PDB file of C-alpha atoms in Angstrom:
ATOM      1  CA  UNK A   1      91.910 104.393  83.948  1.00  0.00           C
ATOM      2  CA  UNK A   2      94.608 106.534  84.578  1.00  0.00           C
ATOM      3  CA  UNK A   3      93.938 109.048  87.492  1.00  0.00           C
ATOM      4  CA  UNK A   4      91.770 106.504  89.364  1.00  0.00           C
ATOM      5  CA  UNK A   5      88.054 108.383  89.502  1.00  0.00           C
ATOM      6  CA  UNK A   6      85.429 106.396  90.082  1.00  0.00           C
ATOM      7  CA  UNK A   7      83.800 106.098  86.963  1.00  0.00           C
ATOM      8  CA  UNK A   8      80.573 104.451  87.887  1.00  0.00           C
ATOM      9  CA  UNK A   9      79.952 108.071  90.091  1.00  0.00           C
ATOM     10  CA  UNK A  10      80.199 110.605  86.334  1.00  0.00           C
ATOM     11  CA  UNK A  11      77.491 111.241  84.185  1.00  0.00           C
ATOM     12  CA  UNK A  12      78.323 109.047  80.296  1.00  0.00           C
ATOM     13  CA  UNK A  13      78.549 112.261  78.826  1.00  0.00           C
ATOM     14  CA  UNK A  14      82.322 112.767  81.027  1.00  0.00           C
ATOM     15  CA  UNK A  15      83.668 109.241  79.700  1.00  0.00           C
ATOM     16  CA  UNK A  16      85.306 108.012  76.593  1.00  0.00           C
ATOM     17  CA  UNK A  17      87.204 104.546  76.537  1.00  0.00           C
ATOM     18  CA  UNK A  18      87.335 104.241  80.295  1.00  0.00           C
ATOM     19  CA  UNK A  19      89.239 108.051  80.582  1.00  0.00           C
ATOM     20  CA  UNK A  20      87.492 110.698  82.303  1.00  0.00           C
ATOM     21  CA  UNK A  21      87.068 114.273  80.595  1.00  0.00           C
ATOM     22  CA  UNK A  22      90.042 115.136  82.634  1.00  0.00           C
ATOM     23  CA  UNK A  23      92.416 112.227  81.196  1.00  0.00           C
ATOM     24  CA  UNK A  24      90.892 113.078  78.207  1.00  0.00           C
ATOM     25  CA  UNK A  25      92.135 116.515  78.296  1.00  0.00           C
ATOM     26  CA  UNK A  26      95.263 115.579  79.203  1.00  0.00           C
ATOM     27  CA  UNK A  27      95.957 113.296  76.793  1.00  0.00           C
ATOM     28  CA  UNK A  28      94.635 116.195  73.268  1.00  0.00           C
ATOM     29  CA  UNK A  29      97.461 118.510  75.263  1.00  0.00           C
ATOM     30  CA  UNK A  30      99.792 115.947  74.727  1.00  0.00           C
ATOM     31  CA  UNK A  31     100.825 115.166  78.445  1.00  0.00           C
ATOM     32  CA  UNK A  32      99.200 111.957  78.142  1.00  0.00           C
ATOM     33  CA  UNK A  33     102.342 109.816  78.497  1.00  0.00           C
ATOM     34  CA  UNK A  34     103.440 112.063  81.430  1.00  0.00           C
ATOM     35  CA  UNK A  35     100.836 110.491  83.528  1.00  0.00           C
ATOM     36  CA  UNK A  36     100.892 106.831  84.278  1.00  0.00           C
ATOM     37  CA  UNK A  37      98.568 106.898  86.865  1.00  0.00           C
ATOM     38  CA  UNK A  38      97.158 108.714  89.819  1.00  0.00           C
ATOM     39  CA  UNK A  39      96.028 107.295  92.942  1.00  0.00           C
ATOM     40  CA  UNK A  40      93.505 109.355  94.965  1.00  0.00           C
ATOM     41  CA  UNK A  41      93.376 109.151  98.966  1.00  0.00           C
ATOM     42  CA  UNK A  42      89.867 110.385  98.540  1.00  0.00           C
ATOM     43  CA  UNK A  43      87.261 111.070  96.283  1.00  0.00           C
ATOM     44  CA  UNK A  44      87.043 114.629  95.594  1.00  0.00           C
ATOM     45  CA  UNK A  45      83.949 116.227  96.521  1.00  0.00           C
ATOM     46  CA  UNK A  46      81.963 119.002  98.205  1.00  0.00           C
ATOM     47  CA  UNK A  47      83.431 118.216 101.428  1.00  0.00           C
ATOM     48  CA  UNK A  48      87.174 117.902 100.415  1.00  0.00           C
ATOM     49  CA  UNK A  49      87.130 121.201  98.020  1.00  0.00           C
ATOM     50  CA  UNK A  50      86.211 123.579 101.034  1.00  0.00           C
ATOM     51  CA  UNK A  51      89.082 121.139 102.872  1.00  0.00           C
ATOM     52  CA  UNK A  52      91.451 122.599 100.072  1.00  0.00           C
ATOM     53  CA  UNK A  53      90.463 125.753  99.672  1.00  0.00           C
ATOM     54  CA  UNK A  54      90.705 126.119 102.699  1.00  0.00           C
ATOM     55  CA  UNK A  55      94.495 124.785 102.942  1.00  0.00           C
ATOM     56  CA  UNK A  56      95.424 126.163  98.918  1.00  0.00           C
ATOM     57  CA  UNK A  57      94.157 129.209  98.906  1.00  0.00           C
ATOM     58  CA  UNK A  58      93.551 130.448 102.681  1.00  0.00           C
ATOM     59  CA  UNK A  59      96.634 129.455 103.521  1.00  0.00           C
ATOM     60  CA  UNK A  60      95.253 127.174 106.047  1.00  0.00           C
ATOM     61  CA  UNK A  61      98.282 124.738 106.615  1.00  0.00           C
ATOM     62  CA  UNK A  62      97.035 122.492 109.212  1.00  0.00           C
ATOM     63  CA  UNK A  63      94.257 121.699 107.139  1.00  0.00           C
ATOM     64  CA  UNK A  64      96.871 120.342 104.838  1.00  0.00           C
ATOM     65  CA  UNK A  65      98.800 118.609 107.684  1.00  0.00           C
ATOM     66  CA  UNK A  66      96.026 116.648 108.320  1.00  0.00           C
ATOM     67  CA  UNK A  67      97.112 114.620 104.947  1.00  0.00           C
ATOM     68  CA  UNK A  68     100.489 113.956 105.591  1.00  0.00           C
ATOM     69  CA  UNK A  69     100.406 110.784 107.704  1.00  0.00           C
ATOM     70  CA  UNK A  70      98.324 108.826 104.775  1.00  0.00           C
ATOM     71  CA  UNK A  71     100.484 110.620 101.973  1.00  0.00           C
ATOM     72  CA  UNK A  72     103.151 109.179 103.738  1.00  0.00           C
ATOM     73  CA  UNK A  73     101.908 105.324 104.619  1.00  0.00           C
ATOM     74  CA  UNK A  74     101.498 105.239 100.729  1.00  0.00           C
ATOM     75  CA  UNK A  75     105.058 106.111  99.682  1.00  0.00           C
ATOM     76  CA  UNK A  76     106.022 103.724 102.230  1.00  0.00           C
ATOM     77  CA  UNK A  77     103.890 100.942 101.297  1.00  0.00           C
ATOM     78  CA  UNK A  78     105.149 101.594  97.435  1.00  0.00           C
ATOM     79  CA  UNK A  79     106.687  98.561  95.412  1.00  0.00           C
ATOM     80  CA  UNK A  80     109.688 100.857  95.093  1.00  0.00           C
ATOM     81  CA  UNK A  81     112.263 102.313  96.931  1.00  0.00           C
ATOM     82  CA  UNK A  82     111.512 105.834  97.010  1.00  0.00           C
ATOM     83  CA  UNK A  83     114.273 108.207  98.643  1.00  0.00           C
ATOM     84  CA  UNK A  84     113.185 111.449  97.222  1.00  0.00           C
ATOM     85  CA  UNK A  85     109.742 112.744  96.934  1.00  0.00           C
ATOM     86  CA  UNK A  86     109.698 116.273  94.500  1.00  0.00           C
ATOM     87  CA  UNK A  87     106.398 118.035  95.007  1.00  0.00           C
ATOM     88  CA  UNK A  88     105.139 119.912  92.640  1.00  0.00           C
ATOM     89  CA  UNK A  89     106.458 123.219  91.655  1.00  0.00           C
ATOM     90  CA  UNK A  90     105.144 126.921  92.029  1.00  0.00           C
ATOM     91  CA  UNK A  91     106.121 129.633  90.131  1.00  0.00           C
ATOM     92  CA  UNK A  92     107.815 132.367  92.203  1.00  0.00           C
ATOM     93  CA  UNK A  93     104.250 134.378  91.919  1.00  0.00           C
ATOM     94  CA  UNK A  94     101.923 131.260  93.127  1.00  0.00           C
ATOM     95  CA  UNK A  95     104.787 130.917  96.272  1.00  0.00           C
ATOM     96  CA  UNK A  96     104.725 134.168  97.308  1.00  0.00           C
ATOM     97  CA  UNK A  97     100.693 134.609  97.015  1.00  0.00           C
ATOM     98  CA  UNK A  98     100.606 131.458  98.807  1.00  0.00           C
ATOM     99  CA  UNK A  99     102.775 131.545 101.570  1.00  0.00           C
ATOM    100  CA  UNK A 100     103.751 127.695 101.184  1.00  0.00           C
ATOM    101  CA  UNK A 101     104.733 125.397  98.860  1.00  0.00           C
ATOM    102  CA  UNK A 102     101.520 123.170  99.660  1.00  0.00           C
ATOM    103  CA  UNK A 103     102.725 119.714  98.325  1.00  0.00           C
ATOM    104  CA  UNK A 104     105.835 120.028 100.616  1.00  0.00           C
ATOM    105  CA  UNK A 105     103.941 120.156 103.394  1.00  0.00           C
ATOM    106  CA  UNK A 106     102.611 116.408 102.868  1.00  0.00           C
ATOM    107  CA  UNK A 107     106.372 115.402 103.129  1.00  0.00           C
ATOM    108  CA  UNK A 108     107.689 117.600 105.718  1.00  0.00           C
ATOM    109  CA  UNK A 109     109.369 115.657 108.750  1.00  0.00           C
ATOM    110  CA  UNK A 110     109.126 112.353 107.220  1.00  0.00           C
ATOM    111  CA  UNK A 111     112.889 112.416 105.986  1.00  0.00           C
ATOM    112  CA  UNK A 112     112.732 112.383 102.142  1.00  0.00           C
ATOM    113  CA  UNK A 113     115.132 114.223 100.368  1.00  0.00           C
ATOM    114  CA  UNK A 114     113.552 117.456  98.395  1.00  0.00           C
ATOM    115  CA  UNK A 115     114.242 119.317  95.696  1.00  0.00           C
ATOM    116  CA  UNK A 116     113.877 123.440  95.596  1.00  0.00           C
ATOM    117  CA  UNK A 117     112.353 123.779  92.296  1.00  0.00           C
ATOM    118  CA  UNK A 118     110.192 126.564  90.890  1.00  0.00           C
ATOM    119  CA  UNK A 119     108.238 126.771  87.550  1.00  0.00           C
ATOM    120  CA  UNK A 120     109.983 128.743  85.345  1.00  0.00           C
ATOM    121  CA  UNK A 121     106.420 130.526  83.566  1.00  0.00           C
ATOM    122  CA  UNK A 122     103.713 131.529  85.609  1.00  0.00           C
ATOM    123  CA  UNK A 123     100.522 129.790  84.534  1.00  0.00           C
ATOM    124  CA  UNK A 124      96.870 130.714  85.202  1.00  0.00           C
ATOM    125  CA  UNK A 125      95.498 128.047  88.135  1.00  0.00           C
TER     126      UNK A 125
END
């Protein structure tokens, strides 16, 4: 309902009032009202987590610029005016073990305006 998973593809077992176990999860910690909803270029599967990995955690960042163009055709087809786009912050620790900030490579060269934000606490992935 929220993060846009095709619910018809989990087991019953995963699904409670049309929320996932993830929403779900979200929404006992409390950060239920922080999302409003999620829309997912693709479905996430065996495929697209060895595409990740390969880009999050091997520091593969072509693999991630291969996202960019459709990240982008979204914000631009958005009902609202969007003239900054603030990915998602790293802690100093996840940055430098990284190499990259890996959502600001979706946005790089396409003109929005970004912020330089870092997590203040380091949290486990």
């Amino acid at each position: 309902m929220k993060c846009d998973r095709p619910l018809e593809k989990l087991d019953e077992n995963y699904i409670e009032d049309r929320h996932c176990s993830d929403c779900l999860r979200w929404i006992k910690k409390g950060k239920g009202a922080v999302l409003i909803q999620n829309r997912s270029f693709y479905e996430f599967n065996a495929f697209m987590k060895g595409v990740f990995a390969l880009y999050k955690f091997r520091g593969d960042v072509e693999a991630g610029r291969v996202f960019s163009h459709m990240f982008n055709k979204e914000i631009a087809r958005s009902y609202h005016h969007v003239d900054r786009v603030i990915p998602i912050p790293l802690s100093e620790e996840r940055l430098y073990e990284r190499g990259f900030n890996q959502c600001s490579v979706w946005i790089e060269g396409f003109g929005y305006e970004q912020g330089d934000f870092h997590r203040i606490k380091h949290e486990e992935k």
